[in-house]
Coordinates of C-alpha atoms in Angstrom, one line a residue:
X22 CA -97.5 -73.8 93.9
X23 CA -97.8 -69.6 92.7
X24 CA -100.7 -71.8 90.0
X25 CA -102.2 -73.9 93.0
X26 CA -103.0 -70.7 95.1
X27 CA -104.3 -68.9 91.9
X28 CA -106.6 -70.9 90.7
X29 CA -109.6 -71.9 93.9
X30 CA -111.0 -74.5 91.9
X31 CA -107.6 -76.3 91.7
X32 CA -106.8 -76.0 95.4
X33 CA -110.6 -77.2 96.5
X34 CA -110.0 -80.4 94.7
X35 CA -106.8 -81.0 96.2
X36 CA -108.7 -79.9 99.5
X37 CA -111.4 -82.9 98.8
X38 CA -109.1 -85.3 97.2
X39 CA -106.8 -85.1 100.4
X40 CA -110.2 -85.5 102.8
X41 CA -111.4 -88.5 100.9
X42 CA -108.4 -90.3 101.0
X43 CA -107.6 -89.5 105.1
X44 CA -111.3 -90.4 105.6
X45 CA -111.6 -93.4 103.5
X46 CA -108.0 -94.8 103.4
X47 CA -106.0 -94.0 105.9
X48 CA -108.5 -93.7 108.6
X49 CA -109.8 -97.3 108.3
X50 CA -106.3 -98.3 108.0
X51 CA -105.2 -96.5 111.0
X52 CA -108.5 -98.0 113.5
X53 CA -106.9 -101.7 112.4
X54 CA -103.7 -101.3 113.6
X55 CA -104.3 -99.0 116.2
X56 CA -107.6 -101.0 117.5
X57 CA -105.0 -103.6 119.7
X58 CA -103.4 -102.6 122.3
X59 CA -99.8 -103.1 122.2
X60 CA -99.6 -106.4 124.2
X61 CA -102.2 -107.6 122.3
X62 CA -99.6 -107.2 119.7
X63 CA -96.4 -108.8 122.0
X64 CA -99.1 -111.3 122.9
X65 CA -99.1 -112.7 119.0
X66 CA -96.7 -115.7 119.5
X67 CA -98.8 -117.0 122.4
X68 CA -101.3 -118.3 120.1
X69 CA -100.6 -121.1 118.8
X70 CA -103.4 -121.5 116.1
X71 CA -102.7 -117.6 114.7
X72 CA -99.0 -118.9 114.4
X73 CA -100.3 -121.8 112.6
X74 CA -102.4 -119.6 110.2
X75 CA -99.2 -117.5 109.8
X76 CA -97.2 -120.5 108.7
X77 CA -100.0 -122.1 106.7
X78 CA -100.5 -118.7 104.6
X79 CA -96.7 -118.2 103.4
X80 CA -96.5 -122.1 103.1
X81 CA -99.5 -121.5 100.5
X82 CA -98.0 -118.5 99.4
X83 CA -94.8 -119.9 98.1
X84 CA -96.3 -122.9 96.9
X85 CA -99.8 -121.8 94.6
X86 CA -97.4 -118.4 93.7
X87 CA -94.6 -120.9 92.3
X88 CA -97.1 -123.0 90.4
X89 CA -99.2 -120.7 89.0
X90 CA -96.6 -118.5 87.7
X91 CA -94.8 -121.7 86.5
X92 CA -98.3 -122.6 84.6
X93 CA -98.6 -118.9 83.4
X94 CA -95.2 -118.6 82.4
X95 CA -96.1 -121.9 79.9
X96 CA -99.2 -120.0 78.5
X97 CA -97.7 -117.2 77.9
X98 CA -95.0 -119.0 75.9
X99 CA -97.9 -120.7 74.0
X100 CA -99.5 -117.5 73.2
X101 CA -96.5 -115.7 72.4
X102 CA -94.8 -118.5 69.9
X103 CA -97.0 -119.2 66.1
X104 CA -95.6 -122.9 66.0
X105 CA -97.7 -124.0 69.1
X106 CA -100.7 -125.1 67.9
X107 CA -104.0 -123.7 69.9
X108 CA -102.8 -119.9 70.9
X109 CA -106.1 -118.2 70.2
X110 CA -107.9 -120.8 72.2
X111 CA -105.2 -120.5 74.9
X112 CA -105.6 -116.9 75.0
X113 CA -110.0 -117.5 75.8
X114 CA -108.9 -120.0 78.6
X115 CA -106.7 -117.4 80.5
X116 CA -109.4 -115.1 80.0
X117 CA -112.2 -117.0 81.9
X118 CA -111.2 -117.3 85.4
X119 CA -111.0 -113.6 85.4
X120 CA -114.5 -113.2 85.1
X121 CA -115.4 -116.2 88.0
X122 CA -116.7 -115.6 91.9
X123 CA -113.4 -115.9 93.4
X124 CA -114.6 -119.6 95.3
X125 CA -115.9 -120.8 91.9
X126 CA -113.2 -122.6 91.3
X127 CA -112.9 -124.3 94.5
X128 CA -116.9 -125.0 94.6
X129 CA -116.4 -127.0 91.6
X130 CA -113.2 -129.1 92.8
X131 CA -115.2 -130.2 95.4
X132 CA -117.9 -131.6 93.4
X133 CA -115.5 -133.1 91.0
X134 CA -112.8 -134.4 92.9
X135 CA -114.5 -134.3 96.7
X136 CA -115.7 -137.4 99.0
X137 CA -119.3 -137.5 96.6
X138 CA -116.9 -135.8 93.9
X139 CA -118.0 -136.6 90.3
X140 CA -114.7 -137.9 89.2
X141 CA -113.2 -139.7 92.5
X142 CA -116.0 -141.0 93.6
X143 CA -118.6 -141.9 91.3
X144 CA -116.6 -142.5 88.2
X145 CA -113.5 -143.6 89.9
X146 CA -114.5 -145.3 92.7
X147 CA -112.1 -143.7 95.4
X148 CA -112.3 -142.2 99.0
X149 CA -110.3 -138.6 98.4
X150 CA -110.6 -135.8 101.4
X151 CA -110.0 -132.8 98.8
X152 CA -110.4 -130.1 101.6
X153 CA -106.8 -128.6 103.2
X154 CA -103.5 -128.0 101.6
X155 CA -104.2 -130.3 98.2
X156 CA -107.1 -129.1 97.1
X157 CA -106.3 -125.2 98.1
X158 CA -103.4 -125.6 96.4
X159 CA -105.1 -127.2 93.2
X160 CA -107.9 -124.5 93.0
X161 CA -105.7 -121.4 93.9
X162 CA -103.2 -122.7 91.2
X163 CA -105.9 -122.7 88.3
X164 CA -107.6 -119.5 89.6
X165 CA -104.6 -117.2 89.9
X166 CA -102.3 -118.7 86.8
X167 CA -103.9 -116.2 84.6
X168 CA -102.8 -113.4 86.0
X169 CA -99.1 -114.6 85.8
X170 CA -99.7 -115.5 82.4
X171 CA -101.1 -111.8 81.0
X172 CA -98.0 -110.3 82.6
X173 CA -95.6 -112.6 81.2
X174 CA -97.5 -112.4 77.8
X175 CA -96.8 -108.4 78.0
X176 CA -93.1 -109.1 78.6
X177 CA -92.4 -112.0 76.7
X178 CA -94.2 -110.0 73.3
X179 CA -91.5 -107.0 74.5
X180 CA -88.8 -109.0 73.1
X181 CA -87.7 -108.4 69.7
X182 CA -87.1 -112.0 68.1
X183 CA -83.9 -110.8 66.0
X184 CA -81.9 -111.1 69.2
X185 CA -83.1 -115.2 69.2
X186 CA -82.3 -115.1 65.6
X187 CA -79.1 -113.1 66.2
X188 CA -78.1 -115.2 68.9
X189 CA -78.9 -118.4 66.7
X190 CA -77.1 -117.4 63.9
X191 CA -73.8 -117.1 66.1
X192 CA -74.2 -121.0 66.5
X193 CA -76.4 -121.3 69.8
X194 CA -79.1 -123.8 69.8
X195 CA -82.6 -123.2 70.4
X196 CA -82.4 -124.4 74.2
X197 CA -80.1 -122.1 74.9
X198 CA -81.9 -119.0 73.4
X199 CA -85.0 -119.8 74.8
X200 CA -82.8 -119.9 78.3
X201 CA -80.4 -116.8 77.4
X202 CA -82.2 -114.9 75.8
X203 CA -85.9 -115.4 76.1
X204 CA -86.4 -116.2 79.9
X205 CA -82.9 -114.2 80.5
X206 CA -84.6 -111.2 79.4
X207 CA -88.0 -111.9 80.9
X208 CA -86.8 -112.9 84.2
X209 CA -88.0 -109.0 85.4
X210 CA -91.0 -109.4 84.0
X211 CA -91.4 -113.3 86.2
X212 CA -89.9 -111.7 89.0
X213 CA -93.0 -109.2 89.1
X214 CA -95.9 -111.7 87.9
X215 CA -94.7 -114.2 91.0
X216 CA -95.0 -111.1 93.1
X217 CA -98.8 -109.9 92.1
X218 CA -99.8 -113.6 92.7
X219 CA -98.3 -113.6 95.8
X220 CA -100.3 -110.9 97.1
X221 CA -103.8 -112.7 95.5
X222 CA -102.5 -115.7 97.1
X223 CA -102.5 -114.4 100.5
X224 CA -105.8 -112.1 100.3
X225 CA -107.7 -114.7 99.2
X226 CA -110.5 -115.5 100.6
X227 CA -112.8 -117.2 98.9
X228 CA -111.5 -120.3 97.9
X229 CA -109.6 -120.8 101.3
X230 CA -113.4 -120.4 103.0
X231 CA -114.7 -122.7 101.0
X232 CA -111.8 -125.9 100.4
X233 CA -109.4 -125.3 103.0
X234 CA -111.8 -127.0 105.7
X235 CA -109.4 -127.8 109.0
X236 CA -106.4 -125.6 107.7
X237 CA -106.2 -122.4 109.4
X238 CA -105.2 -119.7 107.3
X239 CA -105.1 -116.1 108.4
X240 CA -107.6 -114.5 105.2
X241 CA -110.3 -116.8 106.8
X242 CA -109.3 -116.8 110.7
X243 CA -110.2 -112.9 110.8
X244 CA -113.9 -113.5 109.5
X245 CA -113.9 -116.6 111.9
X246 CA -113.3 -113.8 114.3
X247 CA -115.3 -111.2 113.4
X248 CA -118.5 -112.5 112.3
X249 CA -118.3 -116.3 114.5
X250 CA -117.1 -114.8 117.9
X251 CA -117.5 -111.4 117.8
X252 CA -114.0 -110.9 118.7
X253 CA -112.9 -107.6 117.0
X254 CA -109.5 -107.2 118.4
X255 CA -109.0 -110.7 117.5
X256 CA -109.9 -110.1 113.7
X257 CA -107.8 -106.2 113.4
X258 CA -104.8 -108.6 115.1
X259 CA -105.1 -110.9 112.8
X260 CA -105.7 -108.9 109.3
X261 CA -102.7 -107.1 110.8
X262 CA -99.9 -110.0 110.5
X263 CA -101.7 -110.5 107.2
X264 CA -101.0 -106.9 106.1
X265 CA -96.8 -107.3 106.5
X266 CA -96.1 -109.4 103.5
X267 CA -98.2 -108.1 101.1
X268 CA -97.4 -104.4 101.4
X269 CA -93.9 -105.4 101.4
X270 CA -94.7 -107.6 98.1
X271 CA -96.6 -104.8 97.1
X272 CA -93.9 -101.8 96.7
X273 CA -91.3 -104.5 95.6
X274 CA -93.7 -105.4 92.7
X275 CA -94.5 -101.6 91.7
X276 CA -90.4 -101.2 92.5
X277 CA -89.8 -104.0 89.7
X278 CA -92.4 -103.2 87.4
X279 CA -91.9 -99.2 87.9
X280 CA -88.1 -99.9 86.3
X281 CA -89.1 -101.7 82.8
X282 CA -86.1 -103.5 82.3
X283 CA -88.1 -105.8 80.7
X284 CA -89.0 -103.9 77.5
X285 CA -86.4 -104.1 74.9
X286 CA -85.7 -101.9 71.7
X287 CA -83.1 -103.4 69.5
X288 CA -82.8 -100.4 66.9
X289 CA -84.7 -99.9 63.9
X290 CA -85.7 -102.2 61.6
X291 CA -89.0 -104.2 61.1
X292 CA -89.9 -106.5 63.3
X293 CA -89.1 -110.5 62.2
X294 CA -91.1 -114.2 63.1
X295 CA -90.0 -115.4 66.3
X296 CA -87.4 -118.0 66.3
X297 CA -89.1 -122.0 65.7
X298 CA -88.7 -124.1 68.3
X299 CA -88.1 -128.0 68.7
X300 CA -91.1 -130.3 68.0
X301 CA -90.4 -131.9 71.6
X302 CA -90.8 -128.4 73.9
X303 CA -93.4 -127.6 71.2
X304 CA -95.8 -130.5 72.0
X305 CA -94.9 -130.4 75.6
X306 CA -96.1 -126.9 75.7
X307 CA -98.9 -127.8 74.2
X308 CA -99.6 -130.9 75.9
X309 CA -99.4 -129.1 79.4
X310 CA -101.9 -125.8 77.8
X311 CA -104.5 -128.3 77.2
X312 CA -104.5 -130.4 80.6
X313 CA -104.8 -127.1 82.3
X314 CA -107.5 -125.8 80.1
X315 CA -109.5 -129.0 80.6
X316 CA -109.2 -127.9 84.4
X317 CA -110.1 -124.7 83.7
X318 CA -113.2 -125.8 81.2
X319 CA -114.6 -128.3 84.1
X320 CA -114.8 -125.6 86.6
X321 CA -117.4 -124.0 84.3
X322 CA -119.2 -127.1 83.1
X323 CA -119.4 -128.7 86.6
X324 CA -121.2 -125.6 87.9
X325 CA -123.7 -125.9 84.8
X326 CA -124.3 -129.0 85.9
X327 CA -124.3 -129.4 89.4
X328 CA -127.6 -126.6 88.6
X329 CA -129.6 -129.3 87.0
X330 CA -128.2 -132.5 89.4
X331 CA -130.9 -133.7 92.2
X332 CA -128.6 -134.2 95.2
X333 CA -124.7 -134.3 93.5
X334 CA -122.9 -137.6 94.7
X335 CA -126.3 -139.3 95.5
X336 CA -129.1 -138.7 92.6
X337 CA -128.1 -137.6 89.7
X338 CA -131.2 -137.3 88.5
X339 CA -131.8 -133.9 86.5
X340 CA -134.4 -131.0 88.3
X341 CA -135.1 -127.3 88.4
X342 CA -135.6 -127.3 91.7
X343 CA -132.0 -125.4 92.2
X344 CA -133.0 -122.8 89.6
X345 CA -136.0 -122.2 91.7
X346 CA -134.0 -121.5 94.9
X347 CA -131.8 -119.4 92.7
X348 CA -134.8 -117.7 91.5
X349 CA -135.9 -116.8 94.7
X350 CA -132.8 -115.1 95.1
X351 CA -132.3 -112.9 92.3
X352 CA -133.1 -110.0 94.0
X353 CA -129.6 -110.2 95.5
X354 CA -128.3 -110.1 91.8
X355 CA -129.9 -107.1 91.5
X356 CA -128.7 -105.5 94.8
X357 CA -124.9 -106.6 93.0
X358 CA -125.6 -104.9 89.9
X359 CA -126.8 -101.7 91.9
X360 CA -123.5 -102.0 94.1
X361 CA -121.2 -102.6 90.6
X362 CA -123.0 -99.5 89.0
X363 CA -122.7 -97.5 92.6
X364 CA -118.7 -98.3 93.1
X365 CA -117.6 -98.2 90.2
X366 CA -118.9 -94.5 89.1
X367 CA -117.2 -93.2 92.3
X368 CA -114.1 -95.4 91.4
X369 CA -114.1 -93.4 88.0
X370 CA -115.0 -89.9 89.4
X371 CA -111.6 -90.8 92.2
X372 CA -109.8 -92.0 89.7
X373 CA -109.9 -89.2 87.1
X374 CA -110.1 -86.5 89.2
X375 CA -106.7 -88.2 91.5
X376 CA -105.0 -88.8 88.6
X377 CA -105.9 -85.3 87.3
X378 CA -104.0 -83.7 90.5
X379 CA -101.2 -85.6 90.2
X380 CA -100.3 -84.7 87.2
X381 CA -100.1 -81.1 88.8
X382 CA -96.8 -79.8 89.8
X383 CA -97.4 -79.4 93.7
X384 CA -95.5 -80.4 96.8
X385 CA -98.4 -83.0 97.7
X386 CA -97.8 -85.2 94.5
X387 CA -96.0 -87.7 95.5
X388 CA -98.2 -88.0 98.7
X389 CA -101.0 -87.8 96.7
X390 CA -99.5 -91.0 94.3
X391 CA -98.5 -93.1 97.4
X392 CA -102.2 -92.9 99.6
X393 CA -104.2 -93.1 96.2
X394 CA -101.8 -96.1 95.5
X395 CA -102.4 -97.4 99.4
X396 CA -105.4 -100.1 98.9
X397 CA -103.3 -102.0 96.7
X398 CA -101.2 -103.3 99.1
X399 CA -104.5 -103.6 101.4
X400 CA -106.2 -107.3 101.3
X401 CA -109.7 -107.6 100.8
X402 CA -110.4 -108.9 104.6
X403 CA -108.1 -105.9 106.0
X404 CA -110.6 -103.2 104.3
X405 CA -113.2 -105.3 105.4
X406 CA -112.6 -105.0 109.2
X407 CA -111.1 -101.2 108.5
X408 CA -113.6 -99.9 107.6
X409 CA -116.0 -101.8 110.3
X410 CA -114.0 -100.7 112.7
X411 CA -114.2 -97.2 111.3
X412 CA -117.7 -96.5 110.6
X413 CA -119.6 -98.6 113.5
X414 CA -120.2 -94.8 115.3
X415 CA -120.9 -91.2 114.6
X416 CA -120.1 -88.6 112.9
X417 CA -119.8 -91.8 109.9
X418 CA -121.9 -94.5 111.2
X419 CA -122.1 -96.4 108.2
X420 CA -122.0 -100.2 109.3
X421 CA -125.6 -101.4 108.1
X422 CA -126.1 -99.1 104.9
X423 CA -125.7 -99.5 101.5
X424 CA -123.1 -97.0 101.5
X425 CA -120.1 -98.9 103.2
X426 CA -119.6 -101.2 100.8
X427 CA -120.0 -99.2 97.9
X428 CA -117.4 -96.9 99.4
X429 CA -115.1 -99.7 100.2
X430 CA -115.2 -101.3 97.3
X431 CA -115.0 -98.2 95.2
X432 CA -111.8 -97.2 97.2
X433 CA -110.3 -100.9 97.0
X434 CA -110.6 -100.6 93.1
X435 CA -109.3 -97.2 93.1
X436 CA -105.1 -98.1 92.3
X437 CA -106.7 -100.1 89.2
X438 CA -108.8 -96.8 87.8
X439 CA -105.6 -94.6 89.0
X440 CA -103.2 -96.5 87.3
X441 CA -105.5 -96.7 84.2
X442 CA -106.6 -92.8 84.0
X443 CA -103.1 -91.8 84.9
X444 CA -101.5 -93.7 81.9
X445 CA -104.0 -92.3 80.3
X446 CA -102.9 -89.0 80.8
X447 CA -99.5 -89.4 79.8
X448 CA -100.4 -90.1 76.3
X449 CA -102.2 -86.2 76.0
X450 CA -100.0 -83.3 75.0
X451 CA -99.5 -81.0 77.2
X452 CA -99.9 -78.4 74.8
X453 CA -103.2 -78.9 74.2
X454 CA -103.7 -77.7 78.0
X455 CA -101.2 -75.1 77.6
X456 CA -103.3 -74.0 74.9
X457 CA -106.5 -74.0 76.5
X458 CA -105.0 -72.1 79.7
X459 CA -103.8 -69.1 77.2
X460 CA -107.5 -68.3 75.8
X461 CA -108.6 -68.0 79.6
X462 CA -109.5 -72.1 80.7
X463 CA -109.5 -72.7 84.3
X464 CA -108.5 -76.1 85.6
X465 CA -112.4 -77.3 85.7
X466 CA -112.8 -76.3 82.1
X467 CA -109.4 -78.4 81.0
X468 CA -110.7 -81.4 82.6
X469 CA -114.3 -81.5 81.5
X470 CA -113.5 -80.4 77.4
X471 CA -110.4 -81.6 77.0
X472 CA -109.1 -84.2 78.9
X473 CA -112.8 -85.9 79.6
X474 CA -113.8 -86.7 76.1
X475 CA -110.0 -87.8 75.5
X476 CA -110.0 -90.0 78.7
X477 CA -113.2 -91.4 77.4
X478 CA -112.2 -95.1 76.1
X479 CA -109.8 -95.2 79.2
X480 CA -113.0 -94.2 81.6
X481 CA -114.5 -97.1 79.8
X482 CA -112.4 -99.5 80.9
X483 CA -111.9 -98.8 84.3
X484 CA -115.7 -98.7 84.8
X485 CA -116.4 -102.2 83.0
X486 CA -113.2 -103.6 85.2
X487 CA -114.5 -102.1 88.2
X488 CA -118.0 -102.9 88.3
X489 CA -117.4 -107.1 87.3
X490 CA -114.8 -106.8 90.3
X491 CA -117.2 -105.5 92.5
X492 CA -120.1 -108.2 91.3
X493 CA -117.8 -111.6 92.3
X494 CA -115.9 -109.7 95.0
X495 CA -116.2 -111.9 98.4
X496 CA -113.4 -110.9 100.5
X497 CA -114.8 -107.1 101.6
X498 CA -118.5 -108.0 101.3
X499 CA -119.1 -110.4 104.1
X500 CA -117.6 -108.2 106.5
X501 CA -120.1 -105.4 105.7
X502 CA -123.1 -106.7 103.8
X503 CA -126.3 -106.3 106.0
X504 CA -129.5 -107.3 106.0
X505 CA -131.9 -105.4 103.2
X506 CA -128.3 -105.1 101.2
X507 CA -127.5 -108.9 100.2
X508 CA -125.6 -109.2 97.1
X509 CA -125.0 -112.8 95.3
X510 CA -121.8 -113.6 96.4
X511 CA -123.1 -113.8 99.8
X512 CA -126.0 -115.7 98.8
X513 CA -123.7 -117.8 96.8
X514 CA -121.6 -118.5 100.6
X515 CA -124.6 -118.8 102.4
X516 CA -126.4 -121.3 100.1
X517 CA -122.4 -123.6 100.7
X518 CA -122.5 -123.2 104.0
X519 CA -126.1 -124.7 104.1
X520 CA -125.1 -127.6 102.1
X521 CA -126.9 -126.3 99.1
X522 CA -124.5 -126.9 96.3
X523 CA -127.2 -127.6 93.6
X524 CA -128.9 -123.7 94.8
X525 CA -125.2 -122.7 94.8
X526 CA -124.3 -123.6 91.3
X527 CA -127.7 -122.4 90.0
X528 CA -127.2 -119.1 91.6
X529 CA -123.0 -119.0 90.2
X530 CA -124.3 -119.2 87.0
X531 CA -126.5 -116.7 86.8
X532 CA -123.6 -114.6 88.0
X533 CA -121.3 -115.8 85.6
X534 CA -123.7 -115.0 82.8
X535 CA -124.2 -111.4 84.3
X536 CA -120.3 -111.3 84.3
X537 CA -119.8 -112.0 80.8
X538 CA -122.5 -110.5 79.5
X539 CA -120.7 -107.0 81.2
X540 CA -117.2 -107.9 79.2
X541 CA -119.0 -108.4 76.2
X542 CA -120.6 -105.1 76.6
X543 CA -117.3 -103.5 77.6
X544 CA -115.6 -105.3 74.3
X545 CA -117.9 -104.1 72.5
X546 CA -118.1 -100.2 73.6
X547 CA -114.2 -100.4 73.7
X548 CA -113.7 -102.3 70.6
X549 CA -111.2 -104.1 72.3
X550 CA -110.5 -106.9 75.0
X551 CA -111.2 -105.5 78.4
X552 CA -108.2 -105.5 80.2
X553 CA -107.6 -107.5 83.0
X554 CA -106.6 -106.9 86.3
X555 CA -105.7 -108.3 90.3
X556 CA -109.2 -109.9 92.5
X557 CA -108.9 -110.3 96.2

């Protein structure tokens, strides 16, 4: 504290950090929850259909959580064992849907398996309603398994194989050291990957606007609300129930995570081969890897095609009329790539310079951890109506200007650029600081000479992260794009809702190619594979 008050350029930034987060964190959180009265709130069990949406979103909850963390937890066995045939193939397919619009995957179950759907239909032959529980189910399954999958990869390579081989060698077989031992040990690190797709299951939005048709969920019955009736109170009532689970998800997962029990050092010693394991589990890995990776290979190749396809379902004839439409609408491509370089620089500059202040010894650190932490827990439709609620008036009328959704997003984003920077951080001596502080440094002469170029790589990252999040993000963006500010995603929606898939798909695939052509730039500045992270 005696340092804080002696150094002004240390206390202004704790000044301005502290006002950016009240202004752009806890105020729009505090105009949701506030903005019903409270027998609007006693009032909630009336309603049948918001009941309904409660139900249907922890039914889908438990059910896409359980199977894509069961399908991730199969992955990362594949990619974690040399006697399954396929890992480095494996490891591109988890990769992909982390670089897809959020509804891509759902856009291209309709058109495969939906009532003109490529498969059922044409080839096929059947009558199959895809919309509702099945087909949400089926699309959130293969669009969130990855995530479970690089978290259970993390843990399951934490493991040092001489306790299989230790625990072989004492005469149990390999069933019951991949059950003892292997998942025994990993069960923290399964716990916390069913956890983070929990929370992704319940803020998402975008396949649940497009596929879940008649079932009401409550990620899609706020922007009913908001932008179909007008009904404000309606939508901060709504994003409310939303908001119980998933901060309480959210602080059990960082709880579970923040331990580590998971990572386990065995001594020293070199580190041995994992132990074999039996042809059948080995081909039934295997076999189950591939199926899914078909799924996950015929969301990208239906998308492609349903570009060049006539009227999907009716004339398959091939056209560039789609490309045309998309063409026409490249300038919201554009507007997305402004937005992505927009939010993600001010996610950086929070980032570092939040993560630089908590590493301070003050009385405001923990504080300062827990708000910059805060949008984590926060879905994507919940910062959406905060910060309409928010800034719809002066002194911050913002509603209508570029700015609100480059500020929303870059705030959204900011756990992921905390997180990063503040690891980060961890890794740079102390001493070096201590150093610097001796020959006469001041705090703003640490940061931008020593810990700047150091942070560098990690800067990197969070930037490249940050800005492909903010290109396919969906859930924040139609509550505050505005006219003069379209970005593709929208476009994308709107062009659905119109029944233009074939202008959809064009459009998605110009997006995707923007997307990857940004992690291959990222790969390639970093040297590395970008590192993933959570989409709402």
């Amino acid at each position: 504290m005696r340092r804080l008050t002696a150094d002004p350029g240390l206390l202004a930034a704790f000044v301005a950090a502290g006002l950016l987060l009240v202004t752009f964190v806890l105020y729009p959180t505090f105009r949701v929850l506030v903005f019903p009265a409270l027998e609007d709130y006693l009032a909630i069990p009336d309603s049948a259909r918001w009941m309904q949406a409660a139900r249907n979103s922890l039914l889908m909850m438990v059910l896409s959580s359980t199977s894509a963390t069961a399908l991730g937890l199969v992955f990362a066995f594949a990619m974690t064992r040399r006697d399954i045939p396929g890992a480095r193939f494996f490891r591109v397919i988890v990769q992909l849907p982390m670089f897809a619009p959020p509804f891509m995957v759902a856009l291209a179950y309709i058109l495969l398996f939906g009532k003109q759907g490529l498969i059922t239909r044409s080839l096929l032959g059947l009558n199959v309603n895809i919309f509702g529980l099945p087909g949400l189910w089926l699309a959130q399954t293969v669009a969130f398994f990855p995530y479970a999958a690089i978290i259970i990869t993390g843990v399951l390579r934490g493991i040092n194989p001489t306790l299989e081989l230790a625990a072989a060698s004492l005469g149990a077989d390999p069933r019951r050291v991949l059950r003892d031992i292997t998942l025994g040990l990993a069960r923290p690190g399964l716990t916390g990957a069913l956890l983070v797709v929990a929370i992704t299951v319940l803020a998402d939005f975008g396949n649940a606007v497009i596929i879940a048709g008649g079932f009401p969920l409550l990620a899609t019955e706020a922007w009913f609300r908001l932008e179909g009736m007008g009904d404000a109170r309606g939508a901060a009532l709504v994003v409310s129930m939303l908001i119980v689970p998933t901060v309480v998800l959210f602080f059990l997962e960082r709880h579970i995570i923040g331990r580590r029990q998971y990572v386990t050092v065995t001594g020293r010693g070199g580190r041995m081969e994992s132990l074999g394991i039996p042809p059948g589990l080995r081909w039934t890995v295997f076999a189950i890897c591939a199926f899914a990776s078909v799924l996950v290979v015929l969301v990208y190749l239906t998308i492609v095609l349903g570009a060049f396809v006539a009227v999907w379902g009716y004339d398959w004839s091939i056209t560039m009329d789609h490309w045309r439409l998309s063409l026409d609408r490249v300038g919201t491509l554009v507007n997305s790539l402004k937005l992505a370089a927009g939010s993600a620089a001010m996610t950086v500059v929070l980032a570092v310079l939040l993560a630089f202040l908590a590493s301070r010894d003050s009385p405001v650190r923990r504080l300062l951890d827990f708000v910059a932490m805060l949008p984590g827990a926060l879905p994507g439709v919940f910062v959406g109506v905060g910060y309409v609620l928010a800034f719809n008036q002066p002194p911050l009328e913002l509603v209508g200007t570029y700015w609100i959704l480059a500020l929303a997003l870059a705030f959204w984003h900011l756990p992921l650029g905390y997180q990063t920077i503040a690891a980060s951080l961890r890794q740079i001596e102390r001493a070096i600081e201590e150093a610097a502080s001796n020959l006469g440094a001041t705090s703003l002469d640490v940061v931008r000479d020593i810990y700047l170029p150091l942070l560098r790589g990690a800067i990197v990252d969070v930037f490249a992260v940050s800005s492909i999040r903010t290109v396919v993000n969906v859930s924040i963006v139609v509550f505050l794009v505005s006219p003069g500010h379209v970005v593709a995603t929208f476009a994308i929606m709107s062009l659905i809702v119109n029944g233009s898939w074939g202008g959809a798909a064009a459009l998605t695939s110009l997006l995707l190619v923007v997307t990857l052509a940004a992690a291959g730039a990222a790969r390639v500045v970093l040297g590395a594979e970008v590192r993933t992270a959570r989409v709402g």
